[in-house]
């Protein structure tokens, strides 16, 4: 129970040793001194709160805000000493702010809990008590034997025990972990691979010893001890034996594995970054402004206290007749009196810092976030998914992004490859209706006929269908319908083949050759079989020369059915063409360049025929290199180079890595908006560069710099210095940088500054072969740089969670790689293309709205307790709230068509210190005008007595300071409301309602509050004050003059700045206004022209239609009548033009 409570409060017990011992099926030793190790349960937790820690943790986070802590102190001071205002004036708004914020954050965290429960409650099968039992994922314990079926994800980190294959192998894809879509083969140790049934697994006696959990996805060290017939057999365990949580089982019916790491100790969860409270740039600016206002407040309180004692230096003001002191007050300590007076002034002036600002900000963020979900432009119809907001605290941060870090696989691409073109023997071909057709030649063969391939075409297709590491899965189906080349006949019916490849390119190429008639049937490790238009051919697989990044090619050596030894190889053009001795070299090179310009991924295919003597030499060298104990990799590289030469060029392929819709346009829009895009991917170097080129991240004219395959710190530093010099020497060409994971680790170790200098001078950066935590380190590197740019990370897999959590704003893509990224993100969208509108439109709107809201609240920030409480909460809060929800400086379509407008609001420009000073001085100036303007203008009708009382000219008492204060307050309410009206560009019926309604509400409330004696109020100083004030003509005159005097300079400033120094946004506004006025004029003009025509027609109707002309609704001519009406209309137009000219109107008035 205690451990469970510690887990709920976020405290996990530390591990006691460096290794863990896992007893398979939880069969612990029977001796009494064994103490089981404690392991985490299998719950995944992406939420921040639990039911136990929500109240203390949320309150702690909220009172970390300076404003909340300040108002708490003020509230406590009001409780402890006698102050001019009631504690309710501070306590009630503070309680409201805390409650609203807690409800909002609690609701958002409840959504995370809901998503976690879906994962933790997923059904799984475990072996318990000799049978297969269904349970929930969260109930898996370390040591449980778990069964996973085909296409299911692994619910925990499992050590593979057995599969449905006799050799104990299985294939998985780790796309959601590292972005790689290729199939990976994992193995079970021979002693457990035979345990393919529940009964044999139940009888299995084995113990796994392994390291404690760590985040490295590619490292696992352990051993398994299997007891068979009293003998212990020990086998080593490595990464090839471990099935990671989040990976997916492919091409294997089922597997059994023992759970070794569960829940938040799984490698996937350890790659999540610890959750931290994200705070936007606007909130940080608010805190800075608040500290400045606190300084002003302290200055005012100290000055007022000093002036009070200076005023009371004279005896007649020390104890006026209306405020006689008690004996205790006369004898009290002067220091305590000074402190008490200082605190009283502090409370009196505390409304200079409006707590309602935080209420309004929280409401604006929460209500404003719904607009993202409601935006139909962010709705993806195919997947029926709309945009999702997980954290509304960062809405305005969408308008401040300077760097975007994006994953590649599943984020920029659809993760689908499609064969497009190929070049064979110097001739370009396209696929048309499943047939290989030369470019420019139409497919004139009847459907169903078998095409006749020439020798070069057939050899090329055979090379493509044999040179790969593709695996095949057969699924039996009912009936015999479908593509004949995708179905194989068995004794029980038909089975459908499904290809699983080591790379998506290979799968696309093998599927393309199958459509063209050369079908890869299977590979059992010794033989490869293909069917050429139904004719089966069996090749003996002699050797596979695996792909590596240095050679950039892979090869297979086969024995053909005729006994000939042949090498097929494919790879990048730079890795194949230099080693060819025959074939159409130049034509193929031209075709490869053409394919690349189209954004296609290119591979060149070649072959080599061996004589018997040559093959014996090749076989001998390969055997020696592969069995060498020293320098095996170097010797293999030498042998591969010896084999892969004197090649015969067969052709090249062009495969399209299908990008998501409008990716190129989105990246270009972000670039125009001043946002730099970095691609961080776990994919291979060549694949990543190809996709960057095709999606527009890299341009063909861009100078690509590379920091790859660095082996040491010195080598990395020297390469960085070379790149920096190269960038400085060339000031014209745009540069793109490619970095791999290993080189990045060296660069970040001791050369961060140099690396950042190179990166910042590059227009685009591509980081490949990145581990998940490396992605987060790159984001953190930019975040903490001296410029402190705002960063955004976007991805779709579990491997992207770290950088999503690290960035200022994290966005998850609702893709095909699970929901981990979505659950841990701040926002979620269905496609990358939606990012443009999310930033350029929603980000723009949210930022300008909340920036104006913050400045306005500090500007408009005295009086009767009720009025103090209601001023910011009721009288002036609704107009700014509605403004902050609906304001649009320019139309959304303009923002999307002109991404450069995003630069106008970058770097928190609307909340700069200069802007803050302007609004603050404006507030002080208006306050000065309110007070002294009222004093001067009312002086004509009143006499200000020495004790502050105001008398009419007829000496009738006007309730003293209350009347004067009410006048000032009335002027203030009207002015600050109209000031916001001047700032509003986009008016809706709701803006009109709350703007004019707020002023009306103030007058109505004041009349009721001061016009009735309320029995539940102890004092009613405002009784009949407002009625008396409004009965004075000079009061109305003063209100009009003061309001006009305050707002006129604002109007003048806006007009001058708009015409003399307009911003890009203001220029767009003026262009939009011109278009709007022009369209309204055109529509009014056409409407007037139509009315004139009908009047003319009514005046001289055709005889047959005279009766119909009396009704305007019947004046629309039918098709049969149009020939009669057209001449009349024409004569009417001529007549109206004549009248316009005669009467002196310009010709354009008549159109």
PDB file of N, CA and C in Angstrom, residues 29 76 119 273 452 457 662 685 966-967 1019:
ATOM      1  N   UNK A  29      12.650 -18.854  -6.601  1.00  0.00           N
ATOM      2  CA  UNK A  29      13.283 -19.942  -5.822  1.00  0.00           C
ATOM      3  C   UNK A  29      12.490 -20.238  -4.552  1.00  0.00           C
ATOM      4  N   UNK A  76      -3.847  38.291   2.706  1.00  0.00           N
ATOM      5  CA  UNK A  76      -3.482  38.019   4.102  1.00  0.00           C
ATOM      6  C   UNK A  76      -3.280  39.322   4.864  1.00  0.00           C
ATOM      7  N   UNK A 119      -4.617   2.974 -23.572  1.00  0.00           N
ATOM      8  CA  UNK A 119      -3.422   2.152 -23.783  1.00  0.00           C
ATOM      9  C   UNK A 119      -3.278   1.122 -22.669  1.00  0.00           C
ATOM     10  N   UNK A 273      10.865  12.652 -22.396  1.00  0.00           N
ATOM     11  CA  UNK A 273      11.490  13.645 -21.532  1.00  0.00           C
ATOM     12  C   UNK A 273      10.578  13.899 -20.340  1.00  0.00           C
ATOM     13  N   UNK A 452       5.757  -9.022 -74.678  1.00  0.00           N
ATOM     14  CA  UNK A 452       6.994  -9.680 -75.097  1.00  0.00           C
ATOM     15  C   UNK A 452       8.153  -8.772 -74.723  1.00  0.00           C
ATOM     16  N   UNK A 457      15.381  -5.954 -71.181  1.00  0.00           N
ATOM     17  CA  UNK A 457      14.268  -5.653 -70.278  1.00  0.00           C
ATOM     18  C   UNK A 457      14.054  -6.791 -69.285  1.00  0.00           C
ATOM     19  N   UNK A 662       0.749  18.701 -50.065  1.00  0.00           N
ATOM     20  CA  UNK A 662       1.128  20.098 -49.836  1.00  0.00           C
ATOM     21  C   UNK A 662       2.267  20.271 -48.826  1.00  0.00           C
ATOM     22  N   UNK A 685      21.094   8.135 -44.236  1.00  0.00           N
ATOM     23  CA  UNK A 685      21.571   9.383 -44.822  1.00  0.00           C
ATOM     24  C   UNK A 685      21.002   9.606 -46.222  1.00  0.00           C
ATOM     25  N   UNK A 966     -16.928  59.630  -8.300  1.00  0.00           N
ATOM     26  CA  UNK A 966     -17.841  58.981  -9.241  1.00  0.00           C
ATOM     27  C   UNK A 966     -17.700  59.576 -10.639  1.00  0.00           C
ATOM     28  N   UNK A 967     -17.486  60.883 -10.708  1.00  0.00           N
ATOM     29  CA  UNK A 967     -17.270  61.511 -12.012  1.00  0.00           C
ATOM     30  C   UNK A 967     -15.997  60.968 -12.673  1.00  0.00           C
ATOM     31  N   UNK A1019     -22.626  50.164   5.462  1.00  0.00           N
ATOM     32  CA  UNK A1019     -22.603  51.588   5.107  1.00  0.00           C
ATOM     33  C   UNK A1019     -22.975  51.726   3.642  1.00  0.00           C
TER      34      UNK A1019
END
